[in-house]
Amino acid sequence: MKNFILIFLITHLGFGQSSITQEDIEIYTQLTLINVNEKDIISFEKHLQTIADRAKEFKIDYEYDWLTYKSEKDEYLIVNFSDDLNSILTIHDYRKVFIKANSGKIFDENISNLSKLDVNIRFNYTKEMILPWSTVAEMSVSEFPFAEMIEYEISSQSVNKIDKVLREFSELLIESKYPFPLETSRGSIGAYGKITLVWFYANTDNFRGMDTPKDWMKSKGKLKEYNALLNEFLALTHNPKNFKLRYQKKLSN
């Protein structure tokens, strides 16, 4: 699929019932993982950076912000944010804002150039960050520019059990003063049955998946409790996928 515009399209699927309330949802994020042919990487970054630079110049609203990460496999993860599930970013929203800033031509030219590149969209879905499953409400990308994102699949029957375990899991990390942020989300639009944990770090030395906090927990005398909750969580999930990511400031707004 070569059309970059598809980055901004989504399909509507529900997640199912659970004990999570609207107040538990901190923010909505749309994730798009993009594979770019090696011969087109320089052009891809050039055109995306032009859009990002222009967006920074006229300081587009928060609802239009995006972050770009690069994986160890040289794929690009674009993360869009919204406070409202019904206001997730679309190509129309971007174009409207650029036109308002008298930059519609720049936007159209670079989107057109991107659409001509050999680009494959590996996935595109929306998730809901659940505050009781996370150790922070927000964090500094500049302070923690590296992220290890682990995606799990769950069955609809295990949703409430997952909720209980993840609440206890995050509480244990907070009580133990674990120094690195954890943001945990459930899949929403286009991602029914997915749970995503994102561990943020200052460097890549900590990239050891769910085992990373164990040394810290051991030093706090909490390793037994951590392992018990981790094993309970892993028993409720399957098919984990791990993405090791580095923040790309120049490709972000």
Coordinates of C-alpha atoms in Angstrom, one line a residue:
M1 CA 0.0 0.0 0.0
K2 CA 1.8 3.1 -1.2
N3 CA -0.6 5.9 -0.4
F4 CA 0.6 7.8 2.6
I5 CA -2.9 9.3 3.0
L6 CA -4.1 6.0 4.4
I7 CA -2.1 6.8 7.6
F8 CA -5.0 8.9 8.6
L9 CA -7.8 6.5 7.9
I10 CA -9.3 4.2 10.6
T11 CA -12.0 1.4 10.8
H12 CA -14.5 1.3 13.6
L13 CA -14.5 -1.7 15.9
G14 CA -15.6 -1.9 19.5
F15 CA -13.6 -3.1 22.5
G16 CA -16.3 -4.7 24.7
Q17 CA -17.5 -4.2 28.2
S18 CA -15.3 -3.8 31.2
S19 CA -15.2 -2.0 34.6
I20 CA -13.2 0.9 33.0
T21 CA -15.1 4.1 33.2
Q22 CA -14.8 7.3 31.1
E23 CA -12.9 8.9 33.9
D24 CA -10.3 6.2 33.7
I25 CA -9.4 7.1 30.1
E26 CA -6.6 9.7 30.1
I27 CA -6.2 10.2 26.4
Y28 CA -6.8 8.6 23.0
T29 CA -3.9 7.8 20.7
Q30 CA -3.8 6.6 17.1
L31 CA -0.8 4.4 16.2
T32 CA 0.4 4.0 12.6
L33 CA 3.4 1.8 11.9
I34 CA 5.0 2.4 8.5
N35 CA 7.6 0.5 6.6
V36 CA 9.5 2.5 4.1
N37 CA 11.5 1.0 1.3
E38 CA 15.2 1.7 1.9
K39 CA 15.6 3.6 -1.3
D40 CA 12.9 6.0 -0.2
I41 CA 13.9 6.6 3.4
I42 CA 15.7 9.9 2.8
S43 CA 12.8 11.3 0.7
F44 CA 10.2 10.1 3.3
E45 CA 12.0 11.9 6.2
K46 CA 12.5 15.0 4.1
H47 CA 8.9 15.4 3.2
L48 CA 7.6 14.5 6.7
Q49 CA 10.1 16.9 8.3
T50 CA 8.9 19.7 6.0
I51 CA 5.4 19.2 7.3
A52 CA 6.5 19.0 10.9
D53 CA 8.7 22.1 10.6
R54 CA 5.9 24.1 9.1
A55 CA 3.5 22.9 11.8
K56 CA 5.9 24.0 14.5
E57 CA 6.2 27.4 13.0
F58 CA 2.5 28.2 13.3
K59 CA 2.0 26.2 16.5
I60 CA -0.9 24.1 15.6
D61 CA -3.3 23.1 18.4
Y62 CA -2.7 20.3 20.8
E63 CA -5.3 18.1 19.2
Y64 CA -3.1 18.1 16.0
D65 CA 0.2 17.1 17.7
W66 CA 2.0 14.0 16.7
L67 CA 5.1 12.1 17.7
T68 CA 7.3 10.0 15.4
Y69 CA 9.4 7.1 16.6
K70 CA 11.8 4.9 14.7
S71 CA 12.0 1.2 15.5
E72 CA 15.1 -1.0 15.5
K73 CA 13.9 -2.4 12.2
D74 CA 13.9 1.1 10.7
E75 CA 10.1 1.4 10.7
Y76 CA 8.3 4.6 11.7
L77 CA 5.6 4.7 14.3
I78 CA 3.5 7.9 14.1
V79 CA 1.4 8.6 17.2
N80 CA -1.5 11.1 17.1
F81 CA -3.3 12.3 20.1
S82 CA -6.9 13.4 21.0
D83 CA -8.9 14.1 24.1
D84 CA -12.0 12.8 22.3
L85 CA -12.4 9.5 20.5
N86 CA -14.6 11.2 17.9
S87 CA -11.9 13.8 17.1
I88 CA -9.0 11.5 16.2
L89 CA -6.8 13.2 13.6
T90 CA -7.7 12.9 9.9
I91 CA -6.0 14.2 6.8
H92 CA -8.8 16.7 6.5
D93 CA -8.0 18.2 9.9
Y94 CA -4.4 18.7 9.0
R95 CA -5.2 20.3 5.6
K96 CA -7.7 22.6 7.2
V97 CA -5.1 23.9 9.7
F98 CA -2.4 24.3 7.2
I99 CA -4.7 26.3 4.9
K100 CA -5.6 28.5 7.8
A101 CA -1.9 29.2 8.2
N102 CA -1.5 29.9 4.5
S103 CA 0.5 26.8 4.1
G104 CA -2.0 24.6 2.2
K105 CA 0.2 24.4 -0.9
I106 CA 3.2 23.2 1.1
F107 CA 1.0 20.5 2.8
D108 CA -0.5 19.3 -0.5
E109 CA 2.9 19.2 -2.2
N110 CA 4.6 17.1 0.5
I111 CA 1.6 14.8 1.0
S112 CA 1.6 14.2 -2.8
N113 CA 5.3 13.5 -2.8
L114 CA 4.9 11.1 0.2
S115 CA 2.1 9.2 -1.6
K116 CA 4.5 8.4 -4.5
L117 CA 7.0 6.6 -2.3
D118 CA 7.2 2.9 -1.6
V119 CA 5.5 2.9 1.7
N120 CA 3.7 0.0 3.5
I121 CA 1.4 0.6 6.4
R122 CA 1.8 -2.3 8.7
F123 CA -1.0 -1.4 11.1
N124 CA -3.2 1.6 12.0
Y125 CA -5.4 1.6 15.1
T126 CA -6.6 3.7 18.0
K127 CA -6.1 2.9 21.7
E128 CA -7.2 4.4 25.0
M129 CA -4.6 5.1 27.7
I130 CA -6.0 3.8 31.0
L131 CA -4.8 5.9 33.9
P132 CA -5.3 3.2 36.6
W133 CA -3.1 0.9 34.5
S134 CA -0.3 3.4 34.2
T135 CA 2.2 5.0 36.5
V136 CA 2.0 8.5 35.0
A137 CA -0.7 10.7 33.4
E138 CA 1.9 12.3 31.2
M139 CA 5.7 12.3 30.7
S140 CA 8.5 14.2 29.0
V141 CA 9.6 12.7 25.7
S142 CA 12.9 14.7 25.9
E143 CA 13.6 13.1 29.3
F144 CA 12.7 9.6 28.1
P145 CA 13.3 9.5 24.4
F146 CA 13.4 5.7 24.2
A147 CA 10.4 3.4 24.5
E148 CA 9.7 -0.3 24.5
M149 CA 6.2 -1.0 23.4
I150 CA 4.8 -4.5 24.0
E151 CA 1.4 -5.4 22.5
Y152 CA -0.6 -8.3 23.8
E153 CA -3.8 -10.0 22.6
I154 CA -6.5 -10.9 25.1
S155 CA -9.9 -12.6 24.9
S156 CA -13.1 -10.8 25.7
Q157 CA -13.7 -13.1 28.6
S158 CA -10.6 -12.0 30.4
V159 CA -11.2 -8.2 30.2
N160 CA -12.2 -7.8 33.9
K161 CA -9.4 -10.0 35.1
I162 CA -6.9 -8.0 33.1
D163 CA -8.3 -4.8 34.6
K164 CA -7.8 -6.1 38.2
V165 CA -4.2 -7.3 37.5
L166 CA -3.1 -4.1 35.7
R167 CA -4.5 -1.9 38.5
E168 CA -2.5 -3.9 41.0
F169 CA 0.6 -4.0 38.7
S170 CA 0.7 -0.2 38.3
E171 CA 0.0 0.4 42.0
L172 CA 3.0 -1.8 42.9
L173 CA 5.3 0.1 40.6
I174 CA 4.1 3.4 42.0
E175 CA 4.5 2.3 45.6
S176 CA 8.0 0.9 44.8
K177 CA 8.9 4.3 43.2
Y178 CA 10.0 2.7 40.0
P179 CA 11.8 5.5 38.2
F180 CA 10.7 4.9 34.6
P181 CA 7.2 5.8 33.3
L182 CA 4.7 3.1 32.2
E183 CA 1.7 3.9 30.0
T184 CA -0.8 1.1 29.5
S185 CA -3.6 1.2 26.9
R186 CA -6.4 -0.9 25.7
G187 CA -7.3 -1.2 22.0
S188 CA -10.2 0.8 20.7
I189 CA -10.9 1.6 17.1
G190 CA -9.4 -1.0 14.8
A191 CA -7.8 -2.9 17.7
Y192 CA -10.3 -4.9 19.6
G193 CA -8.7 -7.2 22.1
K194 CA -5.3 -5.6 22.4
I195 CA -3.4 -4.4 25.5
T196 CA -0.4 -2.2 25.0
L197 CA 2.3 -1.5 27.6
V198 CA 4.8 1.2 26.8
W199 CA 7.9 1.5 29.0
F200 CA 9.8 4.8 28.6
Y201 CA 13.5 5.0 29.3
A202 CA 16.4 7.4 29.1
N203 CA 18.5 4.9 27.1
T204 CA 18.3 1.5 25.5
D205 CA 20.1 -0.4 28.3
N206 CA 16.7 -1.0 29.9
F207 CA 15.2 -2.8 26.9
R208 CA 14.5 -6.2 28.5
G209 CA 10.7 -6.3 28.2
M210 CA 8.6 -7.1 31.2
D211 CA 11.8 -8.3 33.0
T212 CA 13.3 -4.8 33.2
P213 CA 11.8 -3.7 36.5
K214 CA 12.9 -6.9 38.3
D215 CA 16.2 -5.6 39.6
W216 CA 14.5 -2.6 41.0
M217 CA 11.8 -4.6 42.6
K218 CA 14.4 -7.0 44.1
S219 CA 16.2 -4.0 45.7
K220 CA 12.9 -2.9 47.2
G221 CA 12.0 -6.4 48.5
K222 CA 9.0 -6.5 46.1
L223 CA 10.2 -9.1 43.5
K224 CA 7.9 -11.9 44.7
E225 CA 4.9 -9.6 44.4
Y226 CA 6.0 -8.3 41.0
N227 CA 6.6 -11.8 39.6
A228 CA 3.2 -13.0 40.9
L229 CA 1.3 -10.2 39.1
L230 CA 3.5 -10.5 36.0
N231 CA 2.8 -14.3 35.7
E232 CA -0.9 -13.7 36.3
F233 CA -1.0 -11.1 33.5
L234 CA 1.0 -13.3 31.1
A235 CA -1.4 -16.2 31.7
L236 CA -4.3 -13.9 30.5
T237 CA -2.5 -12.7 27.4
H238 CA -1.0 -14.2 24.2
N239 CA 0.9 -13.4 21.1
P240 CA 3.1 -10.6 22.4
K241 CA 4.8 -8.2 19.9
N242 CA 7.7 -6.1 21.0
F243 CA 8.8 -2.8 19.4
K244 CA 11.9 -1.0 20.5
L245 CA 11.6 2.7 19.6
R246 CA 13.5 5.9 19.5
Y247 CA 11.9 9.4 19.5
Q248 CA 12.5 11.3 16.2
K249 CA 12.2 15.0 17.2
K250 CA 12.7 16.4 13.7
L251 CA 9.8 14.3 12.4
S252 CA 7.4 15.2 15.2
N253 CA 5.3 18.3 15.8

